[in-house]
Amino acid sequence: RSDLPICFLQAHSLGKQAFVPLTMLCSSSCCAQAGNGDVDITADSKVGLKQVFLEEPEEPVEESPAADVPEDATTKTTGAPEVAEVITVSVAYPPESKLGITMDLFDENLCFVKAVQAEGLVPDWNARCPKGQAIQEWYRLKAVNGQGGASRDMVKRILMVQSEKGQLEMVFSKPTEFIASITKNGMDLGLETWQTKIKYLAPTSAISKGALQEWNGSAPKDQQITTSSRITAVNGVALSGDDILEHMRNLEAMDLTIMNWN
C-alpha cells in the first residue's frame, strides 16, 4: 500500500543471535488519528525493527493465536490464574471529542492499550465507572460495536463511529500477568522476536524448541508463551525490548514477567 512506508532492516550477527534482513510495512503509518489529533491510536514500531533469533533460525512454524492478562491493570498469577474479566465501554463519540487512549498496533492480531491519557471519553469513563471497570494499560481491545477483527480494522471502525457522531461500544479484556521461571540447562532459549526500543518482547513465531518450549510443555494453557505473549521484564527489571534481549543472553536462569490474554 502506498500510504505505508517501507522500513529496510540491516543484517547483523552476534554469537547465537542472528539478525536477518527483512523488509516490512512500518505500522507507525497506520497511526489513525481523528481530525483533532485524537484517537491517538499509535504503534510503537517507529524505531527500526530487527528480527532476532535467540537460537539458530529454522523454517518458520505456524502459530496458533493465544493469550490475555492483570489485578486491575493485570490479574497477577502465581498458581491458577483468575478468569480474565471482560469490560464493555459504551459512550457517545461526536467528532469534536477525544477518545483519550493510545493503542499499540504492532500486532494485527493483538490491539491493546499503550496509555490512557489525562482527558477524553475513556478517562471520563474511568472516573465514573463501577469499581474494577476502569480501562488501563495492557487492556486488549476485543471488539468495536460488536465486531472483532484485525487491529487496524477495529481502529477504522472507531473513526467511522466518530465521523458519524455515533454510539461507540468497545469491549476490552484484562491481561493476566505471570512469572515464567526459565532455566536453559545448556539449551537455547528458543525465542524468535523483534529487537525494538519498545517496552516488551513479542515472539514472532511459535515456540518450537529450547527452554521456552520446555516451559510450555508443563505450564497451564493460559501461562504458555505464544506469539500473543508479551515479555515485559527479566528478574523483576522492566526494560525495553532490546535491553531485555541483552539481559537474557547471558543468563542461565531467569524469571520472565509475561502478559497473556485469553
XYZ file of C-alpha atoms in Angstrom:
262
model
C 0.000 0.000 0.000
C 1.334 3.393 -0.997
C 0.342 5.017 2.280
C 2.522 2.675 4.302
C 6.264 3.494 4.221
C 8.771 0.695 3.954
C 11.426 0.136 6.604
C 14.564 -1.598 5.360
C 16.331 -3.516 8.099
C 20.026 -4.326 8.156
C 21.568 -7.711 8.833
C 23.839 -8.331 11.787
C 25.189 -11.344 13.605
C 26.422 -11.899 17.131
C 27.170 -15.317 18.557
C 23.985 -17.382 18.685
C 21.953 -14.348 17.734
C 21.301 -13.979 14.049
C 19.774 -10.795 12.700
C 18.257 -11.379 9.296
C 17.465 -8.672 6.732
C 13.765 -8.028 6.432
C 11.517 -5.649 4.572
C 8.305 -4.855 6.385
C 5.486 -2.361 6.482
C 6.050 0.106 9.291
C 2.863 0.127 11.298
C 3.592 3.620 12.579
C 1.903 4.947 9.466
C -1.326 3.274 10.429
C -1.474 5.518 13.457
C -5.067 6.501 12.947
C -5.955 9.926 14.225
C -9.123 11.927 14.214
C -9.044 15.393 12.726
C -8.412 16.873 16.181
C -5.358 14.677 16.702
C -7.193 12.232 18.926
C -7.953 8.592 18.635
C -4.239 8.708 19.300
C -4.023 5.081 18.267
C -0.353 4.722 17.619
C 2.048 1.872 17.033
C 5.304 1.650 18.905
C 7.125 0.496 15.803
C 8.535 3.813 14.610
C 12.015 2.610 15.512
C 13.853 0.333 13.125
C 13.000 -3.283 13.819
C 15.417 -6.160 13.586
C 14.314 -9.736 13.747
C 16.310 -11.534 16.398
C 16.759 -15.233 16.962
C 17.862 -16.444 20.377
C 18.656 -19.735 18.664
C 19.737 -20.779 15.199
C 16.913 -19.764 12.800
C 14.878 -22.549 11.256
C 11.963 -22.840 8.892
C 9.024 -20.854 10.327
C 6.392 -22.850 12.182
C 2.747 -21.858 12.053
C 1.496 -20.455 15.327
C -1.942 -20.523 16.800
C -3.183 -17.267 18.310
C -3.199 -17.001 22.047
C -3.402 -15.063 25.181
C -4.739 -12.146 27.681
C -3.981 -10.587 31.432
C -3.827 -8.110 35.111
C -5.170 -7.125 39.154
C -7.000 -4.095 37.911
C -4.495 -3.396 35.282
C -3.420 -7.012 35.440
C -4.527 -10.208 37.118
C -1.310 -11.412 38.709
C -0.988 -15.142 38.991
C 1.398 -17.422 40.761
C -0.792 -20.513 40.649
C -4.137 -20.966 38.933
C -4.967 -17.562 37.371
C -8.350 -15.902 37.635
C -10.596 -15.863 34.601
C -9.875 -12.720 32.577
C -12.582 -10.115 33.029
C -14.264 -8.507 30.052
C -15.231 -4.821 30.247
C -17.669 -3.099 27.902
C -17.350 0.671 27.479
C -20.275 2.432 25.778
C -20.020 6.156 25.031
C -21.317 8.716 22.535
C -18.457 9.708 20.234
C -19.058 13.049 18.482
C -16.418 14.364 16.045
C -15.205 17.111 18.392
C -14.461 14.687 21.243
C -11.259 12.863 22.149
C -11.126 9.160 22.889
C -8.207 9.606 25.278
C -6.299 6.355 24.790
C -3.255 5.323 22.800
C -3.358 1.843 21.278
C -0.487 -0.447 20.351
C -0.923 -1.613 16.738
C 2.330 -3.553 16.458
C 0.429 -6.822 16.012
C -2.573 -7.018 13.695
C -3.999 -9.769 15.908
C -3.464 -8.071 19.260
C -4.583 -4.477 19.826
C -4.059 -3.252 23.387
C -3.945 -0.016 25.352
C -0.498 1.531 25.456
C -1.519 4.546 27.526
C -4.575 6.246 28.982
C -4.387 9.997 28.528
C -5.415 12.672 31.024
C -8.509 13.772 29.083
C -11.032 12.130 26.805
C -14.006 9.789 26.729
C -12.163 6.818 28.204
C -10.615 8.823 31.099
C -14.123 10.203 31.739
C -15.453 6.629 31.762
C -12.724 5.636 34.207
C -13.756 8.441 36.567
C -17.391 7.302 36.775
C -17.368 3.550 36.052
C -18.041 0.825 38.661
C -15.060 -0.333 40.695
C -12.739 -2.596 38.722
C -14.107 -1.467 35.340
C -11.564 1.270 34.567
C -9.633 0.817 31.321
C -5.886 0.652 31.894
C -2.597 -0.020 30.158
C -2.316 -3.518 28.638
C -6.084 -3.992 28.304
C -6.852 -5.669 24.996
C -9.443 -4.295 22.576
C -11.554 -7.281 21.546
C -14.433 -5.731 19.604
C -15.870 -2.425 18.399
C -19.653 -2.195 18.108
C -19.979 -5.956 18.200
C -17.270 -6.733 15.644
C -13.767 -8.024 16.270
C -11.053 -8.354 13.669
C -7.588 -7.058 12.893
C -6.200 -4.152 14.906
C -6.365 -1.638 12.072
C -9.891 -2.700 11.133
C -11.129 -2.041 14.660
C -9.396 1.351 14.683
C -11.085 2.266 11.384
C -14.411 1.275 12.920
C -13.775 3.621 15.852
C -13.019 6.502 13.497
C -16.113 5.751 11.438
C -18.288 5.962 14.554
C -16.718 9.332 15.377
C -17.305 10.723 11.881
C -20.942 9.608 12.036
C -21.499 11.061 15.547
C -22.487 7.602 16.664
C -22.537 5.456 19.793
C -19.247 3.661 20.403
C -19.110 0.343 22.215
C -15.680 -1.139 22.910
C -15.073 -4.496 24.562
C -11.785 -4.930 26.438
C -10.264 -7.893 28.257
C -7.797 -7.676 31.103
C -4.425 -9.335 30.724
C -3.002 -11.952 33.042
C 0.474 -11.285 34.340
C 2.544 -14.234 35.466
C 6.154 -15.213 36.089
C 7.782 -17.891 33.937
C 10.837 -19.310 35.719
C 13.120 -20.441 32.904
C 16.325 -22.483 33.173
C 18.269 -23.119 29.984
C 20.117 -26.257 31.118
C 22.508 -25.813 28.206
C 19.687 -25.277 25.686
C 18.921 -22.280 23.525
C 16.151 -20.119 24.879
C 14.090 -20.855 21.760
C 12.811 -17.331 21.182
C 12.427 -15.578 17.853
C 11.465 -11.944 18.278
C 11.809 -8.349 17.123
C 14.542 -6.174 18.530
C 12.967 -2.826 19.340
C 13.052 0.110 21.719
C 9.507 -0.574 22.902
C 8.912 -1.905 26.392
C 8.294 -5.550 25.677
C 9.405 -8.512 23.596
C 6.907 -10.278 21.351
C 7.638 -13.759 19.958
C 7.270 -13.697 16.182
C 6.882 -17.426 15.625
C 5.700 -20.464 17.540
C 7.889 -21.656 20.402
C 9.058 -24.948 18.954
C 12.184 -25.857 20.919
C 14.563 -24.766 23.648
C 13.974 -23.719 27.239
C 10.725 -21.895 26.439
C 9.277 -24.985 24.771
C 10.174 -26.938 27.910
C 8.280 -24.352 29.971
C 5.265 -24.594 27.670
C 5.250 -28.371 27.972
C 4.434 -28.232 31.680
C 2.698 -24.848 32.038
C -1.098 -24.407 32.155
C -2.546 -23.376 28.810
C -3.134 -19.780 29.923
C 0.501 -19.484 31.029
C 2.094 -20.781 27.852
C 4.282 -18.406 25.859
C 2.982 -17.776 22.336
C 3.109 -15.103 19.667
C 0.389 -13.268 21.600
C 2.509 -13.129 24.756
C 4.458 -10.041 25.769
C 7.648 -10.325 27.831
C 7.865 -7.155 29.932
C 10.628 -7.782 32.472
C 13.522 -10.085 33.377
C 14.132 -10.918 37.039
C 11.758 -8.148 38.029
C 13.517 -5.459 35.998
C 11.342 -3.730 33.386
C 13.391 -2.999 30.265
C 12.917 -2.050 26.635
C 12.813 -4.893 24.133
C 16.437 -4.805 23.020
C 17.638 -4.383 26.624
C 15.595 -7.434 27.633
C 17.357 -9.388 24.870
C 20.769 -8.238 26.056
C 19.867 -9.142 29.628
C 18.614 -12.636 28.738
C 21.525 -13.516 26.505
C 23.977 -14.269 29.302
C 21.577 -15.668 31.890
C 21.355 -19.387 32.571
C 18.213 -18.994 34.704
C 15.708 -16.155 34.711
C 12.233 -15.138 35.797
C 10.344 -13.647 32.868
C 7.335 -11.425 33.519
C 4.735 -12.312 30.879
C 1.469 -10.718 29.778
C -1.119 -13.048 28.252
C -4.712 -12.533 27.157
C -7.500 -15.100 26.926
